XYZ file of C-alpha atoms in Angstrom:
707
model
C 33.830 -7.243 11.155
C 37.548 -8.401 12.025
C 39.816 -6.883 9.393
C 37.506 -4.148 8.129
C 37.958 -4.728 4.539
C 35.272 -3.547 2.159
C 34.465 -3.313 -1.216
C 33.477 0.114 -2.913
C 29.687 1.222 -2.683
C 28.380 1.504 -5.968
C 26.504 4.676 -6.761
C 22.671 4.867 -7.150
C 20.091 7.544 -7.974
C 17.357 5.535 -6.097
C 14.813 7.690 -4.620
C 12.961 7.242 -0.842
C 9.322 7.185 -0.766
C 9.413 10.181 1.933
C 11.673 12.930 1.590
C 15.355 12.679 3.408
C 17.793 15.363 4.228
C 21.287 15.321 2.396
C 22.912 12.955 5.095
C 19.863 10.820 5.336
C 19.834 10.480 1.695
C 23.509 9.674 1.374
C 22.837 6.567 4.181
C 19.987 5.447 2.282
C 21.616 5.370 -1.135
C 24.637 3.699 0.380
C 22.693 0.996 2.482
C 20.936 0.124 -0.807
C 24.073 -0.799 -2.968
C 26.636 -1.471 -0.207
C 28.130 -5.245 -0.904
C 29.335 -5.528 2.839
C 28.970 -3.419 5.764
C 27.647 0.286 6.232
C 27.863 2.350 9.433
C 25.333 4.970 10.010
C 25.901 7.385 13.121
C 22.815 8.982 14.298
C 22.649 11.338 17.245
C 19.514 11.890 19.020
C 16.838 13.326 16.891
C 18.500 13.119 13.665
C 15.842 10.852 11.987
C 17.733 7.141 12.391
C 14.199 5.692 12.272
C 12.967 7.470 9.439
C 16.082 6.662 7.393
C 15.965 2.694 8.467
C 12.126 2.532 7.583
C 13.221 3.838 3.844
C 16.015 1.790 3.590
C 13.928 -1.468 4.577
C 11.041 -0.384 2.345
C 13.061 0.582 -0.509
C 15.159 -2.804 -0.267
C 12.017 -4.790 0.181
C 10.317 -3.496 -3.168
C 13.161 -2.098 -5.741
C 14.718 -4.918 -7.501
C 16.743 -2.907 -9.666
C 19.086 -2.100 -6.728
C 19.644 -5.685 -5.638
C 16.246 -5.786 -3.568
C 15.109 -8.680 -1.501
C 14.304 -9.747 1.996
C 15.168 -7.436 4.719
C 16.018 -8.358 8.352
C 15.361 -5.405 10.862
C 17.015 -6.000 14.291
C 18.131 -4.340 17.431
C 19.075 -4.941 21.286
C 15.626 -4.027 22.329
C 12.165 -4.985 21.141
C 11.033 -1.245 21.513
C 13.596 -0.199 18.746
C 12.494 -2.961 16.395
C 9.071 -2.120 16.959
C 9.337 1.881 16.099
C 10.749 0.705 12.672
C 7.988 -1.999 11.987
C 5.340 0.451 12.882
C 6.303 2.878 10.390
C 6.545 0.378 7.380
C 3.839 1.030 4.853
C 0.772 -1.823 5.220
C 1.288 -3.001 1.489
C 4.467 -4.787 2.551
C 4.292 -8.000 4.026
C 5.923 -7.571 7.558
C 6.632 -10.368 10.040
C 7.547 -9.799 13.676
C 9.353 -12.583 15.457
C 9.260 -12.318 19.364
C 7.276 -12.532 22.673
C 3.877 -11.255 22.926
C 4.308 -9.986 25.976
C 7.347 -7.843 25.030
C 5.983 -6.444 21.748
C 4.365 -3.085 21.239
C 0.601 -3.249 21.021
C 0.751 -1.585 17.570
C 2.999 -4.121 16.048
C 1.398 -7.245 17.665
C -0.842 -7.708 14.828
C 2.657 -8.431 12.844
C 3.707 -11.131 15.181
C 4.343 -14.412 13.292
C 1.961 -16.376 15.742
C -0.754 -13.858 15.203
C -0.746 -13.711 11.422
C -0.381 -17.693 11.355
C -3.649 -17.667 13.604
C -5.119 -14.741 11.542
C -4.427 -16.596 8.179
C -5.494 -19.844 9.434
C -8.806 -18.482 10.819
C -9.127 -16.503 7.440
C -8.556 -19.651 5.223
C -10.997 -21.509 7.449
C -13.579 -18.758 7.245
C -12.967 -18.819 3.457
C -13.040 -22.494 2.851
C -16.201 -22.838 5.293
C -17.680 -19.649 2.644
C -16.422 -21.436 -0.398
C -17.775 -25.185 0.840
C -21.184 -23.470 0.632
C -20.804 -21.881 -2.504
C -19.632 -25.020 -3.796
C -22.568 -26.856 -2.471
C -24.936 -24.121 -4.128
C -22.770 -24.523 -7.453
C -23.593 -27.965 -7.553
C -26.934 -27.286 -9.263
C -24.869 -25.951 -12.208
C -24.506 -29.534 -13.160
C -28.167 -30.414 -13.170
C -29.082 -27.260 -14.930
C -26.257 -27.677 -17.601
C -27.747 -31.189 -18.346
C -31.325 -29.751 -18.523
C -29.818 -26.990 -20.741
C -28.331 -29.624 -23.194
C -31.715 -31.374 -23.155
C -33.793 -28.130 -23.995
C -31.339 -27.242 -26.501
C -31.947 -30.687 -28.200
C -35.588 -29.810 -28.192
C -34.822 -26.536 -29.955
C -32.812 -28.150 -32.765
C -35.463 -30.627 -33.455
C -38.126 -27.454 -33.428
C -35.515 -25.600 -35.534
C -35.523 -28.460 -38.305
C -39.319 -28.621 -38.078
C -39.857 -25.070 -38.585
C -37.415 -24.996 -41.508
C -39.397 -27.823 -43.182
C -42.920 -25.948 -42.763
C -41.022 -22.978 -44.282
C -40.145 -25.040 -47.293
C -43.343 -26.525 -47.896
C -45.187 -23.138 -47.342
C -42.837 -21.729 -50.230
C -43.816 -24.865 -52.461
C -47.756 -23.955 -51.901
C -47.048 -20.589 -52.705
C -45.196 -21.099 -56.130
C -47.946 -23.575 -57.075
C -50.808 -21.165 -56.194
C -49.323 -18.315 -58.070
C -47.962 -19.937 -60.979
C -50.434 -18.915 -63.761
C -50.423 -15.197 -62.672
C -46.775 -15.371 -62.215
C -46.114 -16.612 -65.827
C -48.216 -13.581 -67.025
C -46.199 -11.276 -64.937
C -43.006 -12.514 -65.946
C -44.142 -12.213 -69.829
C -45.308 -8.439 -69.120
C -42.108 -7.772 -66.852
C -40.067 -9.366 -69.980
C -42.179 -6.873 -72.644
C -41.362 -3.999 -70.186
C -37.884 -4.776 -70.269
C -37.653 -5.009 -74.070
C -39.524 -1.725 -74.276
C -37.095 0.125 -72.030
C -34.166 -1.262 -74.314
C -35.994 -0.151 -77.514
C -36.490 3.292 -76.234
C -32.780 3.585 -75.068
C -31.727 2.768 -78.485
C -34.294 5.315 -80.013
C -32.836 7.959 -77.832
C -29.132 7.131 -78.865
C -30.241 7.179 -82.547
C -32.294 10.446 -82.402
C -29.151 12.010 -80.783
C -26.889 10.905 -83.498
C -29.411 12.258 -86.386
C -29.654 15.464 -84.739
C -25.973 15.824 -84.534
C -26.023 14.953 -88.268
C -28.575 17.302 -89.292
C -26.585 20.038 -87.832
C -23.269 18.967 -89.750
C -25.034 18.893 -93.021
C -26.859 22.218 -92.746
C -23.498 23.767 -91.591
C -22.174 22.546 -95.194
C -25.121 23.326 -97.249
C -23.804 26.478 -98.459
C -20.780 25.067 -100.132
C -20.457 26.376 -103.796
C -19.488 22.742 -105.355
C -21.050 20.341 -102.659
C -23.945 22.229 -101.244
C -26.536 20.640 -102.822
C -25.577 17.465 -101.955
C -25.344 18.326 -98.304
C -28.816 19.958 -98.477
C -30.053 16.601 -99.698
C -28.447 14.617 -96.976
C -29.707 16.970 -94.291
C -33.482 16.582 -95.235
C -33.070 12.847 -95.450
C -31.665 12.652 -91.995
C -34.697 15.191 -90.622
C -37.133 12.762 -92.325
C -35.432 9.811 -90.600
C -35.276 11.781 -87.177
C -38.962 12.510 -87.354
C -39.873 8.562 -87.724
C -37.613 7.821 -84.953
C -39.461 10.553 -82.520
C -42.681 9.098 -83.647
C -41.610 5.629 -82.368
C -40.300 7.085 -79.417
C -43.561 8.767 -78.506
C -45.318 5.336 -79.145
C -43.046 3.273 -76.768
C -43.222 5.750 -74.084
C -46.934 5.692 -74.249
C -46.638 2.022 -74.089
C -45.048 2.214 -70.638
C -47.878 3.182 -68.372
C -50.320 0.193 -69.874
C -47.345 -2.382 -69.285
C -47.117 -1.442 -65.756
C -51.059 -1.310 -65.118
C -51.121 -4.639 -66.708
C -48.371 -5.911 -64.352
C -49.820 -4.677 -61.442
C -52.948 -6.456 -62.187
C -51.030 -9.621 -62.724
C -49.307 -9.157 -59.323
C -52.757 -8.602 -57.701
C -54.108 -11.632 -59.481
C -50.935 -13.661 -58.184
C -51.360 -12.608 -54.727
C -55.179 -13.064 -54.394
C -54.507 -16.443 -55.674
C -51.797 -17.022 -52.825
C -54.124 -15.413 -50.374
C -57.333 -17.605 -51.372
C -55.409 -20.885 -51.991
C -56.446 -23.492 -48.892
C -53.148 -25.233 -49.501
C -51.276 -22.184 -48.663
C -53.287 -21.187 -46.019
C -52.800 -24.555 -44.273
C -48.996 -24.600 -44.923
C -48.706 -20.621 -43.584
C -50.687 -22.289 -40.218
C -48.326 -25.116 -39.811
C -45.088 -22.634 -40.448
C -46.310 -20.364 -37.586
C -46.962 -23.023 -35.390
C -43.696 -24.477 -35.658
C -42.274 -20.961 -35.261
C -44.004 -20.378 -32.171
C -43.223 -23.773 -30.752
C -39.416 -23.024 -31.479
C -39.771 -19.492 -29.957
C -40.881 -21.093 -26.634
C -38.280 -23.842 -26.418
C -35.562 -20.948 -26.963
C -37.079 -19.159 -24.060
C -37.213 -22.407 -21.831
C -33.591 -22.837 -22.937
C -32.501 -19.250 -22.102
C -34.037 -19.872 -18.745
C -32.100 -23.108 -17.921
C -29.110 -21.362 -19.003
C -29.630 -18.384 -16.553
C -29.973 -20.749 -13.659
C -26.928 -22.923 -14.394
C -24.983 -19.407 -14.759
C -26.403 -18.196 -11.624
C -25.358 -21.358 -9.958
C -21.899 -21.543 -11.256
C -21.326 -17.952 -10.692
C -21.031 -18.288 -6.923
C -17.693 -19.844 -7.273
C -16.725 -18.521 -10.851
C -16.959 -14.909 -11.461
C -17.420 -13.438 -14.998
C -19.354 -16.262 -16.550
C -22.541 -14.722 -17.899
C -25.784 -15.930 -20.098
C -25.928 -14.775 -23.672
C -28.021 -11.766 -24.583
C -31.304 -12.945 -25.967
C -31.253 -13.010 -29.471
C -34.228 -12.652 -31.768
C -32.935 -14.776 -34.790
C -33.416 -18.601 -33.650
C -30.206 -19.660 -35.535
C -28.109 -17.352 -33.901
C -29.714 -17.681 -30.705
C -29.274 -21.482 -30.531
C -25.508 -21.156 -31.639
C -24.904 -18.923 -28.837
C -26.685 -21.175 -26.359
C -24.692 -24.208 -27.622
C -21.374 -22.339 -27.115
C -22.481 -21.568 -23.399
C -23.323 -25.181 -22.726
C -20.145 -26.271 -23.884
C -18.421 -23.440 -21.738
C -20.318 -24.918 -18.819
C -19.569 -28.604 -19.239
C -16.144 -27.632 -19.551
C -16.263 -25.942 -15.822
C -18.018 -29.062 -14.475
C -15.018 -31.267 -13.916
C -12.996 -28.329 -12.507
C -15.734 -27.325 -10.043
C -15.390 -30.887 -8.683
C -11.717 -30.994 -8.384
C -11.863 -27.343 -6.633
C -14.552 -28.393 -4.325
C -12.375 -31.337 -3.210
C -9.162 -29.143 -2.846
C -11.242 -27.103 -0.688
C -12.219 -30.008 1.642
C -8.482 -30.895 1.751
C -7.597 -27.023 2.795
C -10.332 -27.086 5.264
C -9.189 -30.349 6.626
C -5.353 -29.496 6.610
C -5.867 -26.116 8.235
C -7.881 -27.234 10.918
C -5.367 -30.284 11.596
C -2.112 -28.051 11.940
C -2.559 -24.381 11.510
C 1.271 -24.297 11.919
C 2.019 -25.452 8.462
C 1.189 -21.846 7.460
C 4.269 -20.474 9.314
C 6.743 -21.344 6.603
C 4.629 -20.034 4.003
C 4.359 -16.595 5.787
C 7.879 -16.258 6.032
C 8.742 -17.445 2.470
C 6.791 -14.511 1.378
C 7.777 -11.937 3.861
C 9.415 -8.889 2.697
C 10.516 -7.639 6.216
C 11.297 -9.650 9.077
C 11.538 -7.977 12.494
C 13.410 -9.473 15.750
C 15.695 -8.626 18.441
C 19.403 -9.746 17.713
C 19.003 -12.858 19.880
C 15.547 -13.616 18.583
C 16.807 -13.841 14.787
C 18.293 -16.951 15.926
C 15.339 -18.084 18.304
C 12.675 -19.578 15.511
C 13.767 -22.666 13.919
C 11.347 -21.456 10.942
C 14.159 -18.633 10.561
C 16.897 -20.945 10.118
C 16.704 -21.467 6.373
C 15.801 -18.112 5.343
C 18.186 -15.855 3.309
C 18.305 -12.121 3.971
C 19.531 -9.457 1.412
C 19.886 -6.869 3.863
C 20.336 -6.956 7.712
C 19.695 -3.421 9.558
C 21.038 -3.342 13.076
C 19.618 -0.458 14.957
C 21.080 0.882 18.408
C 24.285 -0.922 17.420
C 25.999 1.395 19.772
C 24.244 -0.955 22.396
C 24.952 -3.949 20.880
C 28.494 -5.966 21.416
C 30.303 -7.732 18.815
C 28.920 -11.396 19.867
C 25.203 -10.147 19.621
C 25.630 -8.082 16.630
C 26.931 -11.361 14.757
C 23.840 -13.235 15.655
C 21.782 -11.485 12.813
C 24.759 -10.380 10.647
C 25.769 -14.214 9.847
C 22.123 -14.411 8.470
C 22.351 -11.777 5.860
C 24.322 -10.802 2.664
C 25.059 -7.300 3.437
C 24.699 -5.481 6.919
C 23.777 -1.664 8.012
C 24.678 -0.651 11.556
C 22.855 2.318 12.892
C 23.155 3.913 16.192
C 25.057 6.264 18.409
C 28.329 5.292 20.219
C 27.826 8.407 22.492
C 25.015 6.951 24.093
C 24.202 3.870 26.307
C 27.320 1.242 25.817
C 26.534 -2.537 25.644
C 25.758 -4.461 28.720
C 28.711 -6.386 29.666
C 28.224 -9.529 31.527
C 30.489 -9.419 34.836
C 31.745 -13.065 34.102
C 32.595 -12.382 30.378
C 34.560 -9.255 31.585
C 36.360 -10.823 34.345
C 37.500 -13.444 32.075
C 38.597 -10.960 29.319
C 40.826 -8.904 32.068
C 41.995 -12.301 33.207
C 43.507 -13.058 29.896
C 45.558 -9.793 29.760
C 44.727 -9.714 25.840
C 43.988 -6.014 24.963
C 42.223 -7.064 21.749
C 40.058 -9.457 23.403
C 39.192 -6.744 25.885
C 38.350 -4.247 23.624
C 36.324 -7.085 21.682
C 34.225 -7.865 24.840
C 33.597 -4.441 25.817
C 33.168 -2.124 23.126
C 30.176 -2.200 20.896
C 30.067 -3.528 17.253
C 29.444 0.123 16.116
C 32.497 1.556 17.930
C 34.681 -1.461 16.422
C 33.532 -0.599 12.714
C 33.329 3.263 13.137
C 37.017 2.973 14.127
C 38.222 0.355 11.576
C 35.956 1.477 8.164
C 37.063 3.731 5.747
C 34.970 6.993 5.766
C 33.222 5.878 2.657
C 31.402 3.386 4.647
C 30.627 5.670 7.851
C 27.758 8.324 7.290
C 27.248 10.627 10.070
C 23.627 12.087 10.359
C 23.868 15.764 11.881
C 20.452 17.568 11.498
C 18.401 17.031 14.605
C 14.893 17.693 14.724
C 13.593 16.811 18.198
C 15.215 19.103 20.818
C 15.094 23.040 20.939
C 18.424 24.404 20.060
C 19.019 25.393 23.764
C 19.110 21.785 24.838
C 20.711 20.632 21.462
C 23.701 23.006 21.156
C 24.843 22.039 24.730
C 24.725 18.105 23.799
C 26.448 19.240 20.333
C 29.234 20.852 22.010
C 29.858 18.352 24.712
C 29.256 15.254 22.919
C 29.349 15.420 19.347
C 32.308 18.210 18.694
C 29.819 20.792 17.601
C 28.640 18.985 14.617
C 25.094 18.234 15.707
C 22.849 20.916 13.818
C 19.457 22.105 15.003
C 16.649 22.185 12.384
C 13.718 22.477 14.760
C 11.760 25.773 15.268
C 10.746 25.827 18.744
C 8.389 28.621 20.565
C 9.004 28.425 24.172
C 5.761 28.429 26.039
C 6.643 27.145 29.384
C 5.137 28.518 32.548
C 7.574 27.525 34.823
C 10.907 28.354 33.123
C 12.324 30.954 30.891
C 14.292 28.699 28.826
C 13.896 24.912 27.367
C 16.773 23.826 29.557
C 16.386 24.628 33.177
C 18.180 23.532 36.459
C 16.799 23.769 39.731
C 19.553 23.987 42.412
C 18.962 22.609 45.736
C 22.516 23.613 47.228
C 21.530 26.188 49.307
C 19.157 24.201 51.299
C 20.777 22.682 54.560
C 22.983 19.764 54.227
C 20.913 17.388 56.000
C 18.060 18.450 53.619
C 19.635 18.202 50.275
C 21.987 15.046 51.257
C 21.698 11.711 49.694
C 21.051 8.648 51.491
C 21.889 4.890 50.472
C 18.608 2.931 49.729
C 17.668 -0.489 50.579
C 18.242 -3.811 48.911
C 16.450 -4.709 46.047
C 14.772 -8.550 45.408
C 17.942 -10.835 45.261
C 19.808 -8.884 47.773
C 21.312 -6.257 45.252
C 21.543 -2.662 46.484
C 19.138 -0.288 45.214
C 21.876 2.697 45.175
C 20.974 6.177 46.390
C 17.990 8.181 46.987
C 17.660 11.942 47.628
C 14.223 12.894 49.389
C 14.175 16.662 48.650
C 15.015 16.262 45.026
C 12.263 13.207 44.806
C 9.881 15.873 46.237
C 10.444 18.294 43.788
C 10.549 15.977 40.668
C 7.103 14.679 41.752
C 5.754 18.133 42.271
C 7.088 19.043 38.668
C 5.818 15.937 37.348
C 2.266 16.523 38.678
C 2.334 20.277 37.383
C 2.893 18.988 33.710
C 0.403 16.038 34.074
C -2.219 18.542 35.175
C -1.257 20.732 32.183
C -1.567 17.667 30.012
C 1.973 17.658 28.747
C 3.735 14.154 27.876
C 6.237 13.858 30.478
C 8.750 11.347 32.122
C 11.059 11.219 35.274
C 14.460 9.903 34.697
C 16.669 9.187 37.681
C 19.853 7.047 37.883
C 19.020 4.729 40.904
C 16.231 2.333 41.717
C 16.062 3.758 45.155
C 15.277 7.132 43.995
C 12.725 5.979 41.528
C 11.014 4.323 44.319
C 10.951 7.568 46.232
C 9.704 9.522 43.261
C 6.932 7.224 42.718
C 5.764 6.808 46.339
C 5.545 10.810 46.194
C 3.973 11.253 42.947
C 0.868 8.528 43.203
C -0.881 10.603 45.594
C -0.436 13.694 43.324
C -1.959 12.362 40.182
C -4.061 9.681 41.690
C -2.703 6.916 39.152
C -0.096 4.550 40.315
C -0.039 2.701 37.161
C 1.083 5.871 35.414
C 3.351 7.096 38.069
C 5.262 3.629 37.867
C 4.966 3.689 34.026
C 6.583 7.322 33.669
C 9.084 6.991 36.357
C 12.344 5.167 35.427
C 16.220 4.797 34.619
C 17.996 6.112 31.860
C 17.849 2.609 30.004
C 14.548 2.107 29.936
C 13.984 5.258 27.858
C 16.771 4.836 25.352
C 15.222 5.738 21.941
C 12.357 7.277 23.454
C 11.236 11.091 23.537
C 8.770 13.238 25.692
C 7.811 16.791 25.591
C 9.159 17.440 29.103
C 11.911 15.212 30.569
C 12.543 15.640 34.448
C 16.131 14.438 35.167
C 17.374 14.021 38.890
C 21.007 13.571 39.765
C 20.225 12.576 42.911
C 23.904 12.446 44.344
C 24.805 15.044 46.903
C 27.572 14.681 49.617
C 30.625 16.926 50.370
C 33.117 14.484 49.003
C 31.441 15.091 45.500
C 31.113 11.072 45.127
C 28.986 10.632 42.057
C 29.453 6.685 41.252
C 28.320 5.519 38.014
C 27.095 9.114 36.929
C 30.437 9.388 35.659
C 29.683 7.256 32.540
C 28.602 10.480 30.484
C 26.900 8.583 28.131
C 23.972 8.142 30.343
C 23.625 11.889 30.525
C 23.594 12.156 26.994
C 20.672 9.700 26.607
C 18.828 11.378 29.513
C 18.834 14.801 27.993
C 18.237 14.180 24.655
C 14.668 12.472 25.398
C 13.213 15.990 25.587
C 11.182 17.642 22.803
C 10.246 20.874 24.323
C 11.546 21.104 28.017
C 14.380 19.695 30.015
C 14.156 20.111 33.823
C 17.379 19.138 35.736
C 17.280 18.781 39.490
C 20.512 18.375 41.736
C 23.181 19.840 44.227
C 25.256 21.837 41.871
C 27.976 22.313 44.379
C 28.331 18.604 44.914
C 28.346 18.108 41.020
C 30.986 20.944 40.229
C 33.143 19.229 42.937
C 32.767 15.678 41.437
C 35.392 13.362 42.196
C 35.586 12.489 38.544
C 37.242 14.812 36.115
C 35.250 14.047 33.136
C 31.837 14.539 34.964
C 33.351 17.591 36.686
C 34.343 19.029 33.035
C 30.715 18.466 31.959
C 29.315 20.110 35.084
C 31.298 23.389 34.493
C 30.272 23.422 30.812
C 26.459 22.883 31.955
C 26.728 25.720 34.394
C 28.168 28.159 31.809
C 25.468 26.898 29.303
C 22.635 27.591 31.815
C 24.024 30.955 32.779
C 24.188 31.959 29.077
C 21.153 30.447 27.538
C 19.240 28.446 30.250
C 17.639 29.039 33.432
C 19.420 28.482 36.520
C 16.688 28.309 39.652
C 16.793 27.973 43.253
C 14.678 24.929 44.837
C 12.602 27.399 46.986
C 11.994 29.700 44.020
C 10.348 26.895 41.839
C 8.677 25.380 44.779
C 6.905 28.807 45.412
C 6.114 29.031 41.766
C 4.495 25.500 41.840
C 2.541 26.381 44.884
C 1.328 29.498 43.179
C 0.553 27.373 40.060
C -1.349 24.737 41.958
C -3.427 27.443 43.761
C -4.312 29.076 40.489
C -5.319 25.862 38.941
C -7.714 25.338 42.135
C -9.133 28.560 41.664
C -10.268 27.846 37.984
C -11.794 24.380 38.951
C -15.333 24.052 40.430
C -15.655 22.580 43.673
C -17.251 19.499 42.232
C -14.386 19.120 39.616
C -12.000 19.663 42.312
C -13.014 16.879 44.496
C -12.164 14.369 41.767
C -8.509 15.806 41.205
C -5.698 14.272 43.793
C-alpha cells in the first residue's frame, strides 16, 4: 500500500463458472493468483459485480489455485449485498452487518439470521430425534425377544435332527431283508454288464483275426495253415456270440427281479409301524421348527423397524426355506442389533445434550458458522465490528467501490486478508473526507499526508502499482451508445466500448440522451432559490421550481408507462421540492420518497430511465459543488435506456468553473450531434398531450382511481 512493491502474478488457465469478456477474464485469473494486491478498474456497466462474484466463487471452491475463504467488502451495504445476492446457494455465505441496512434478499445470509435458523433447525431436529430414539427403545426389547426365540429355534432344530436320525434307522431296519436281495441282484447285474463288455471286446478281436487269416489263405506255402486258423477263430467267435446273446437275454430278467425287490423294500417301509411312528415324530418336529422360525422372523422385523427410525439401511434378512440357513441369517442379524444397542444409547444421550446446550446458548453456533463459511460479506468497518471475526483468516479480500474508500478505511479489511483485490472506478464518487481530518492534514503542510487522507486507496494504488497489477475493464453493457460514448469521451479518454444493442422506443425523446432546456423561460421563472435549513441547522442547498415541476411531470409520465425510473438531483432542497410535486401525481408518497434522491444514494444502482436536474440557474454561472464532475459521471451512468437532463443551458455554459464549463460545451455538441435538445415548453406540451391520450384510453371508473 505504501511502497507499491509487489510480486509477479503467476499465470493460470482457471475457468469461471459464467462467461466473461477478455478483460473480465484477465481480472478473474490475476485475482486468483496474485500474491499481494490487484486493482480492477471498472467504469459503469462493465460487469464489476459479475467479475467479483466469479472471483469470490472460484476462490472459495477451487483448491488448486490456493482457494480459501473470501472476504467481500465495500464502503456501502448495497455493494456488498449485490455481490452476495449473485453467489450460488451451494456456497456457505455469511453476511455481517446491521439488519436494517441489509437488503431483504440477503437478510437470510445474516450471521444472526443463520445462527437463529440453525439453532431452530437443530432444536427441531433434536426434538424429532428424541421422539425417534424414544420409539427406537423398543429395539432393545425386541432384540432380546429375538435372541430368546432363536434359542427355541436352536433347540427345535436339534430335536428335528434327532427325529430325522431315528426315522433313518427305522427305515433301514424295516427294509433290510428286501434291501439285501436287492443288493445281491444289483451285484449280479453289474457282473453281467462287465462280462458282456468283455465279450464284446473279444468278439471284435476275433472278427479282426478271421479277416486277417482269410486274407493270407491263398499264399502258396502257408495258405493251408492260415485257412485252418481262420476256421478255428470263426468257431470261437460263434461261441462268444452265443454267450453274448445269453447275457443280453438275462438283463431284463435281472431288472425285473430288482424292481420286485425294490417294491418289497418300499412296501416293508410303508407298512412298518416303527417307521410310521418315527415319520410322524419327525414331521411334528419340523412343523414346530418352522413355526419357531416364523416367530423369530416376526421379532426380527419389529426390532429392525424400531431401529430403522434412527439407523437407516438396517433391514431384516429375506425369508429362507432352509431352516439351517434361516437360523444362521437371523443369528447374524441378532448380533448386529445387539452391537447397535449401546450406540443408540450413546446417541440418545448426545441428542439430549445438544438439545439442552442449544436451548441454553444459541450463540455458541456463531463460531461454527464462521469456521465453515466460504464467503463473508461486510462493509469495511463492519469487517472489524464483530469479535467472532477477529481470529478468522481470509485468503482473499475483495474491496468493491474502492474509489470511494479512503486508505484508512481500506486498511481495515486488507489487514485481515492474505491477498487483496480492489475493484472500483476513480472517475466516480470520491471518498468522504471528514472535515476535521481534512483541516488537520492541510495544517500539517505535508503533501504526502494530504494525499493519503484525501485520495482513495484505489487512486493510490492505480498510480503506484505496475501495469501488470492494474486491469482495466472496457466493455459496458448498461447504457445505449448515445449516452456511453459521451461518458467515454469525457471521463475515460475514449476507452469505454459499448456492446449493448439498444432499440430506442421512448415516445417523448428522439434519442436515449435528451436535454430539456429552461433558458428561454423568464429569468424569474427559471432561476434557482436558496433552500431552508435541514435538521441540525445545515443548509439544504438550492431548489429550482420550474425544474422540479418538469421532473415531477416526467417521472409521473414514465411511472404511468410502467418504466423503472429515478430522479437524481444535487441538493436536498430540490429533492424535497420534486417529492412534494410528484406525490399527488402518482398517489404514492413512499414511492416518491424512495425514487427521488441524490447522486450518493444511487452510486452503483441502475434504472431504465434516469431523470437528472442540474438545479443551478443564475446569471453569474455559479454552480457550487457541481464542479465535482465525478458526480455528473455517476448520475449519467445510472441509465439503462433513457437519460433525460433538465437545466438552464445558458447558465451551465457560462459556469464559473472551467472544468464544468468544458463538460457543458462538450455535452451541447454531443446533444446536437447524437442527442435530443428540447425546449421546456415543447416537452411540457408533449406531456400534456400524452396525459390527455392516456385519459382517453382509460375508462371513467379506472380513471377515478388514478392520481
